[in-house]
Amino acid sequence: MTWLHGLRFDPISPLLSSGHPAVRYWAAKELPPPPSGPAAGPAGTPEAALWDLPIPRRILRRQAADGSWTYPGRRPRARTDYDLLETYRQLGFLVEMFGLTHRHPALAAAADYVLSRQSAEGDLRGIYGNQVSPNYTAALIGLLSKAGYSGDPRVERAFSWLEASRQDDGGWALPFRTRGRNLDALDDQRTITGDPARPFSHLITGVVLRAYAAHPGHRAGASAQHAAALLAGRFFEPDAYPDKGRVSDWTEFSFPFWMTDLVSALDAISVISPNLQSEKTDRARDWLSAHQEPSGLFTGHLLRDRFHDLQLWFSLAVCRVFARMPSPGEPPAA
């Protein structure tokens, strides 16, 4: 049995033959071919060649001198650091799609800008005004960890803050939500202390786990393992808090990952605990298998199609999950 077992159509060929050089690169590098198929390597292309493609070059031309990107829209909340939010968005494209690392000077400048927003406690503050944000803190340090900053002491301080900010059940939630506050809390000058006895949020926990999965040291820790099991147990259920309170939110997808959906959750879980298998993880895999087209690509409610090739990236993300996790009924990897 291979990771392709159970899929109705070949998903590798359309990725390797796509018109997107970055998709072709990652598919060739990361997806194991079937035993009878050729081992398609990255065609001799160095990863740094992706940095010079038109899309990353266009993104980098808009980077400000301080390493940030300027938010292009209206700014309705005075206390929200919209440029930090936009920097997170652009870093997602650069790191997740085009593999930029600390070796690129623009990425190094962006990392310094992001980490300049670190509070004395260790979190990255500003997107939620004065309120702490486990999700945006983790999302940002997860990208920096992928880009080669996992050994930076500032990143380690952020992980220490995440460890200390867990709910009693081992997951994470927005502190102001655990106090019953709405989004008006983002305008509050006071930093609201959360109630750790309240249940975890799968939206927040799923984002935090992406940071743990990206860090070679923290992904194997007890916190990550426990939270991965918690998250898998919530598949196809509404969140405990109103931000993503619909069951259908699990099947609304974006790439680079933003919120928590089936693929973003399985992506983190498959790195942290690849042998985790349950009725709900099997159901999630079955849902994805059922949404494979005859072309071999996967489909669903795809959001944020910034570059008009989201189905390729989504299909690549699904294939990564299938390649890492055992098929239903298959013995776990040793």
Short mmCIF file of C-alpha atoms in Angstrom, two decimals:
data_model
loop_
_atom_site.label_atom_id
_atom_site.label_comp_id
_atom_site.label_asym_id
_atom_site.label_seq_id
_atom_site.Cartn_x
_atom_site.Cartn_y
_atom_site.Cartn_z
CA MET A 1 0.00 0.00 0.00
CA THR A 2 1.16 3.53 -0.75
CA TRP A 3 -0.20 6.92 0.25
CA LEU A 4 -2.14 6.91 -3.02
CA HIS A 5 -4.24 3.96 -1.85
CA GLY A 6 -7.90 4.90 -1.75
CA LEU A 7 -7.62 7.85 -4.11
CA ARG A 8 -9.64 7.45 -7.30
CA PHE A 9 -7.29 9.44 -9.54
CA ASP A 10 -3.58 10.21 -9.80
CA PRO A 11 -2.94 13.57 -8.08
CA ILE A 12 0.79 13.73 -8.77
CA SER A 13 0.78 14.07 -12.55
CA PRO A 14 -1.34 17.24 -12.70
CA LEU A 15 0.86 18.89 -10.09
CA LEU A 16 4.09 17.94 -11.88
CA SER A 17 2.70 19.09 -15.21
CA SER A 18 1.11 22.30 -13.97
CA GLY A 19 2.09 25.68 -15.32
CA HIS A 20 3.25 26.83 -11.89
CA PRO A 21 6.99 26.24 -11.35
CA ALA A 22 6.75 26.49 -7.55
CA VAL A 23 3.97 23.88 -7.40
CA ARG A 24 5.99 21.60 -9.66
CA TYR A 25 9.06 22.08 -7.46
CA TRP A 26 7.34 21.21 -4.17
CA ALA A 27 5.42 18.29 -5.66
CA ALA A 28 8.59 16.76 -7.07
CA LYS A 29 10.51 17.34 -3.85
CA GLU A 30 7.92 16.28 -1.27
CA LEU A 31 5.49 13.75 -2.75
CA PRO A 32 6.69 10.14 -2.83
CA PRO A 33 5.94 8.58 -6.24
CA PRO A 34 4.12 5.24 -6.54
CA PRO A 35 6.44 2.20 -6.54
CA SER A 36 5.99 1.71 -10.28
CA GLY A 37 6.46 5.37 -11.14
CA PRO A 38 9.62 7.35 -11.79
CA ALA A 39 11.19 9.29 -8.95
CA ALA A 40 10.71 12.82 -10.20
CA GLY A 41 13.25 15.05 -8.47
CA PRO A 42 13.12 18.84 -8.46
CA ALA A 43 14.56 18.89 -11.99
CA GLY A 44 17.85 20.25 -10.71
CA THR A 45 16.28 23.58 -9.83
CA PRO A 46 17.69 25.07 -6.61
CA GLU A 47 15.05 26.25 -4.18
CA ALA A 48 16.45 29.77 -4.32
CA ALA A 49 15.39 29.92 -7.98
CA LEU A 50 11.81 30.18 -6.73
CA TRP A 51 12.72 33.48 -5.10
CA ASP A 52 13.21 35.10 -8.48
CA LEU A 53 9.81 34.16 -9.92
CA PRO A 54 7.52 37.06 -10.92
CA ILE A 55 5.14 36.82 -7.96
CA PRO A 56 7.73 37.00 -5.15
CA ARG A 57 9.59 39.72 -7.03
CA ARG A 58 6.36 41.71 -7.24
CA ILE A 59 5.69 41.22 -3.52
CA LEU A 60 9.22 42.24 -2.58
CA ARG A 61 9.03 45.44 -4.61
CA ARG A 62 6.28 46.61 -2.26
CA GLN A 63 8.22 45.97 0.95
CA ALA A 64 8.84 49.06 3.05
CA ALA A 65 12.27 50.10 4.29
CA ASP A 66 11.51 48.83 7.82
CA GLY A 67 10.77 45.31 6.51
CA SER A 68 6.97 45.59 6.64
CA TRP A 69 4.24 45.74 4.02
CA THR A 70 1.64 48.51 4.07
CA TYR A 71 -1.96 47.43 4.53
CA PRO A 72 -3.84 48.48 1.38
CA GLY A 73 -7.38 48.91 2.72
CA ARG A 74 -9.41 51.02 5.10
CA ARG A 75 -8.35 50.89 8.77
CA PRO A 76 -11.52 50.86 10.86
CA ARG A 77 -9.89 50.09 14.23
CA ALA A 78 -7.41 52.63 15.56
CA ARG A 79 -5.62 50.16 17.84
CA THR A 80 -5.12 47.46 15.19
CA ASP A 81 -1.65 47.19 13.68
CA TYR A 82 -2.78 46.69 10.10
CA ASP A 83 0.74 46.77 8.69
CA LEU A 84 1.70 43.82 10.90
CA LEU A 85 -1.38 42.00 9.60
CA GLU A 86 -0.39 42.72 6.00
CA THR A 87 3.18 41.65 6.71
CA TYR A 88 1.87 38.33 8.00
CA ARG A 89 -0.15 37.91 4.80
CA GLN A 90 2.80 38.61 2.51
CA LEU A 91 5.17 36.43 4.55
CA GLY A 92 2.71 33.58 4.04
CA PHE A 93 3.06 33.86 0.28
CA LEU A 94 6.84 34.23 0.38
CA VAL A 95 7.58 31.42 2.85
CA GLU A 96 4.83 28.88 2.15
CA MET A 97 4.74 29.19 -1.63
CA PHE A 98 8.20 30.33 -2.65
CA GLY A 99 10.39 29.04 0.17
CA LEU A 100 12.12 32.27 1.18
CA THR A 101 14.39 31.85 4.19
CA HIS A 102 16.57 33.94 6.47
CA ARG A 103 19.23 33.88 3.75
CA HIS A 104 17.18 36.39 1.75
CA PRO A 105 17.80 39.96 3.03
CA ALA A 106 14.15 40.95 2.54
CA LEU A 107 13.02 38.03 4.69
CA ALA A 108 15.58 38.96 7.35
CA ALA A 109 14.26 42.53 7.39
CA ALA A 110 10.69 41.27 7.69
CA ALA A 111 11.64 39.00 10.57
CA ASP A 112 13.21 41.90 12.46
CA TYR A 113 10.09 43.98 11.88
CA VAL A 114 7.80 41.20 13.14
CA LEU A 115 9.90 40.46 16.21
CA SER A 116 10.09 44.16 17.07
CA ARG A 117 6.40 43.76 17.97
CA GLN A 118 7.22 41.28 20.74
CA SER A 119 5.90 42.30 24.15
CA ALA A 120 7.78 41.94 27.42
CA GLU A 121 5.70 38.81 28.07
CA GLY A 122 6.80 37.19 24.81
CA ASP A 123 3.72 37.39 22.59
CA LEU A 124 3.54 39.38 19.34
CA ARG A 125 1.04 42.12 19.97
CA GLY A 126 -0.74 44.67 17.84
CA ILE A 127 -3.08 42.93 15.39
CA TYR A 128 -5.66 42.71 18.18
CA GLY A 129 -4.61 46.05 19.63
CA ASN A 130 -3.72 45.63 23.30
CA GLN A 131 -5.25 42.15 23.46
CA VAL A 132 -3.01 39.10 23.34
CA SER A 133 -3.41 36.82 20.36
CA PRO A 134 -2.20 33.21 20.56
CA ASN A 135 -3.26 32.71 16.95
CA TYR A 136 -1.39 35.60 15.35
CA THR A 137 1.61 35.15 17.64
CA ALA A 138 1.82 31.50 16.60
CA ALA A 139 1.07 32.17 12.94
CA LEU A 140 3.94 34.63 12.71
CA ILE A 141 6.52 32.60 14.61
CA GLY A 142 5.47 29.51 12.64
CA LEU A 143 6.40 31.25 9.41
CA LEU A 144 9.65 32.49 10.93
CA SER A 145 10.45 28.97 12.15
CA LYS A 146 9.97 27.64 8.62
CA ALA A 147 12.22 30.40 7.34
CA GLY A 148 15.12 29.36 9.57
CA TYR A 149 14.50 31.28 12.80
CA SER A 150 13.65 28.32 15.03
CA GLY A 151 16.84 28.88 17.04
CA ASP A 152 16.27 32.61 17.55
CA PRO A 153 15.84 33.37 21.29
CA ARG A 154 12.96 35.72 20.47
CA VAL A 155 11.09 32.86 18.81
CA GLU A 156 11.81 30.68 21.83
CA ARG A 157 10.38 33.38 24.10
CA ALA A 158 7.20 33.35 22.03
CA PHE A 159 6.92 29.58 22.42
CA SER A 160 7.42 29.93 26.17
CA TRP A 161 4.55 32.41 26.18
CA LEU A 162 2.36 29.99 24.22
CA GLU A 163 3.15 27.22 26.68
CA ALA A 164 2.12 29.46 29.57
CA SER A 165 -1.06 30.69 27.86
CA ARG A 166 -2.79 27.34 27.34
CA GLN A 167 -6.25 26.62 28.66
CA ASP A 168 -6.53 24.06 31.43
CA ASP A 169 -7.62 21.45 28.89
CA GLY A 170 -4.37 21.89 26.93
CA GLY A 171 -5.65 23.89 23.97
CA TRP A 172 -5.71 27.61 23.30
CA ALA A 173 -8.40 30.28 23.14
CA LEU A 174 -8.62 34.05 22.79
CA PRO A 175 -8.51 35.43 26.33
CA PHE A 176 -11.13 38.10 25.66
CA ARG A 177 -13.50 35.46 24.24
CA THR A 178 -13.18 33.37 27.40
CA ARG A 179 -14.53 36.41 29.27
CA GLY A 180 -17.53 36.67 26.97
CA ARG A 181 -16.27 39.79 25.21
CA ASN A 182 -17.03 40.62 21.59
CA LEU A 183 -14.74 42.26 19.04
CA ASP A 184 -15.24 45.59 20.81
CA ALA A 185 -12.50 44.28 23.11
CA LEU A 186 -10.01 45.13 20.37
CA ASP A 187 -10.61 48.82 21.14
CA ASP A 188 -10.07 48.33 24.87
CA GLN A 189 -6.97 49.97 26.31
CA ARG A 190 -6.74 47.30 29.00
CA THR A 191 -5.30 43.87 28.24
CA ILE A 192 -8.00 41.38 29.20
CA THR A 193 -6.84 38.36 31.19
CA GLY A 194 -8.44 35.12 30.06
CA ASP A 195 -10.23 32.42 32.02
CA PRO A 196 -8.09 29.26 31.66
CA ALA A 197 -10.95 27.06 32.92
CA ARG A 198 -12.98 27.75 29.79
CA PRO A 199 -12.73 25.21 26.90
CA PHE A 200 -10.22 25.52 24.10
CA SER A 201 -11.10 26.98 20.72
CA HIS A 202 -10.34 24.71 17.77
CA LEU A 203 -9.91 27.78 15.55
CA ILE A 204 -7.15 29.17 17.77
CA THR A 205 -5.63 25.80 18.63
CA GLY A 206 -5.38 24.82 14.97
CA VAL A 207 -3.44 27.99 14.15
CA VAL A 208 -1.15 27.57 17.17
CA LEU A 209 -0.40 23.98 16.22
CA ARG A 210 0.93 25.14 12.86
CA ALA A 211 3.72 26.92 14.74
CA TYR A 212 4.51 23.80 16.75
CA ALA A 213 4.56 21.71 13.58
CA ALA A 214 6.99 24.17 11.97
CA HIS A 215 9.47 24.01 14.85
CA PRO A 216 11.79 20.98 14.89
CA GLY A 217 12.09 21.01 18.68
CA HIS A 218 8.58 21.86 19.83
CA ARG A 219 6.67 19.58 17.46
CA ALA A 220 7.69 16.50 19.46
CA GLY A 221 6.73 17.95 22.85
CA ALA A 222 3.88 16.80 25.05
CA SER A 223 1.94 20.04 24.53
CA ALA A 224 1.86 19.59 20.77
CA GLN A 225 0.97 15.91 20.96
CA HIS A 226 -1.89 16.54 23.40
CA ALA A 227 -3.26 19.51 21.48
CA ALA A 228 -3.15 17.55 18.20
CA ALA A 229 -5.42 14.92 19.71
CA LEU A 230 -7.74 17.62 21.04
CA LEU A 231 -7.97 19.26 17.64
CA ALA A 232 -8.64 15.99 15.81
CA GLY A 233 -11.47 15.30 18.22
CA ARG A 234 -13.23 18.50 17.14
CA PHE A 235 -13.42 17.81 13.40
CA PHE A 236 -16.86 18.57 11.95
CA GLU A 237 -18.04 20.25 15.15
CA PRO A 238 -18.78 23.96 15.78
CA ASP A 239 -16.22 25.94 17.74
CA ALA A 240 -16.80 26.69 21.41
CA TYR A 241 -16.64 30.42 20.56
CA PRO A 242 -18.45 32.50 17.93
CA ASP A 243 -15.57 33.41 15.60
CA LYS A 244 -15.88 30.18 13.62
CA GLY A 245 -19.07 28.73 14.99
CA ARG A 246 -20.34 26.89 11.90
CA VAL A 247 -19.65 23.25 11.05
CA SER A 248 -19.19 24.35 7.43
CA ASP A 249 -16.12 26.36 8.47
CA TRP A 250 -14.18 23.10 8.51
CA THR A 251 -14.61 22.81 4.73
CA GLU A 252 -13.76 26.38 3.70
CA PHE A 253 -10.13 26.37 2.60
CA SER A 254 -7.33 28.81 1.85
CA PHE A 255 -3.64 28.63 1.06
CA PRO A 256 -1.41 29.81 2.56
CA PHE A 257 -3.38 28.61 5.57
CA TRP A 258 -5.21 31.31 7.49
CA MET A 259 -8.00 29.99 9.70
CA THR A 260 -8.43 26.37 10.83
CA ASP A 261 -9.97 23.95 8.34
CA LEU A 262 -9.68 20.21 7.71
CA VAL A 263 -6.55 20.51 5.58
CA SER A 264 -4.70 23.06 7.73
CA ALA A 265 -5.50 20.97 10.83
CA LEU A 266 -4.44 17.69 9.23
CA ASP A 267 -1.30 19.35 7.89
CA ALA A 268 -0.15 20.22 11.41
CA ILE A 269 -1.36 16.95 12.93
CA SER A 270 0.39 14.90 10.23
CA VAL A 271 3.72 16.50 11.19
CA ILE A 272 3.22 16.42 14.96
CA SER A 273 1.53 13.03 15.27
CA PRO A 274 1.48 11.27 11.87
CA ASN A 275 0.11 8.01 13.28
CA LEU A 276 -2.86 9.70 14.95
CA GLN A 277 -5.88 7.94 13.52
CA SER A 278 -9.50 8.10 14.64
CA GLU A 279 -13.02 7.96 13.28
CA LYS A 280 -12.89 11.71 12.71
CA THR A 281 -9.51 11.77 10.95
CA ASP A 282 -10.75 8.92 8.73
CA ARG A 283 -13.92 10.89 8.04
CA ALA A 284 -11.86 13.95 7.11
CA ARG A 285 -9.73 11.94 4.70
CA ASP A 286 -12.86 10.38 3.20
CA TRP A 287 -14.33 13.86 2.70
CA LEU A 288 -11.21 15.01 0.87
CA SER A 289 -11.05 11.83 -1.23
CA ALA A 290 -14.65 12.35 -2.28
CA HIS A 291 -13.78 15.84 -3.49
CA GLN A 292 -11.10 14.72 -5.94
CA GLU A 293 -11.87 15.55 -9.57
CA PRO A 294 -11.10 13.26 -12.53
CA SER A 295 -8.21 15.63 -13.30
CA GLY A 296 -6.60 14.38 -10.08
CA LEU A 297 -6.88 17.76 -8.33
CA PHE A 298 -8.97 18.32 -5.21
CA THR A 299 -11.72 20.86 -4.84
CA GLY A 300 -13.86 22.46 -2.15
CA HIS A 301 -14.99 25.89 -1.02
CA LEU A 302 -11.72 27.68 -1.80
CA LEU A 303 -11.18 31.15 -0.33
CA ARG A 304 -8.66 33.92 -0.93
CA ASP A 305 -7.63 32.95 -4.47
CA ARG A 306 -5.10 35.79 -4.70
CA PHE A 307 -3.14 34.43 -7.65
CA HIS A 308 -5.82 32.35 -9.46
CA ASP A 309 -4.06 29.05 -8.85
CA LEU A 310 -5.43 28.14 -5.43
CA GLN A 311 -6.68 24.72 -6.54
CA LEU A 312 -3.11 23.68 -7.34
CA TRP A 313 -1.83 24.77 -3.93
CA PHE A 314 -4.83 23.26 -2.15
CA SER A 315 -4.29 19.96 -3.97
CA LEU A 316 -0.60 20.01 -3.05
CA ALA A 317 -1.54 20.57 0.61
CA VAL A 318 -4.01 17.66 0.53
CA CYS A 319 -1.38 15.39 -1.03
CA ARG A 320 1.13 16.30 1.69
CA VAL A 321 -1.39 15.19 4.31
CA PHE A 322 -2.14 11.89 2.54
CA ALA A 323 1.57 11.22 2.05
CA ARG A 324 2.34 11.65 5.75
CA MET A 325 -0.58 9.83 7.38
CA PRO A 326 -1.47 6.13 7.10
CA SER A 327 -4.59 5.27 5.15
CA PRO A 328 -7.65 4.11 7.13
CA GLY A 329 -7.07 0.48 8.06
CA GLU A 330 -3.35 0.68 7.29
CA PRO A 331 -1.02 -0.18 10.19
CA PRO A 332 0.71 2.91 11.64
CA ALA A 333 4.28 3.52 10.57
CA ALA A 334 6.88 2.06 12.92
#
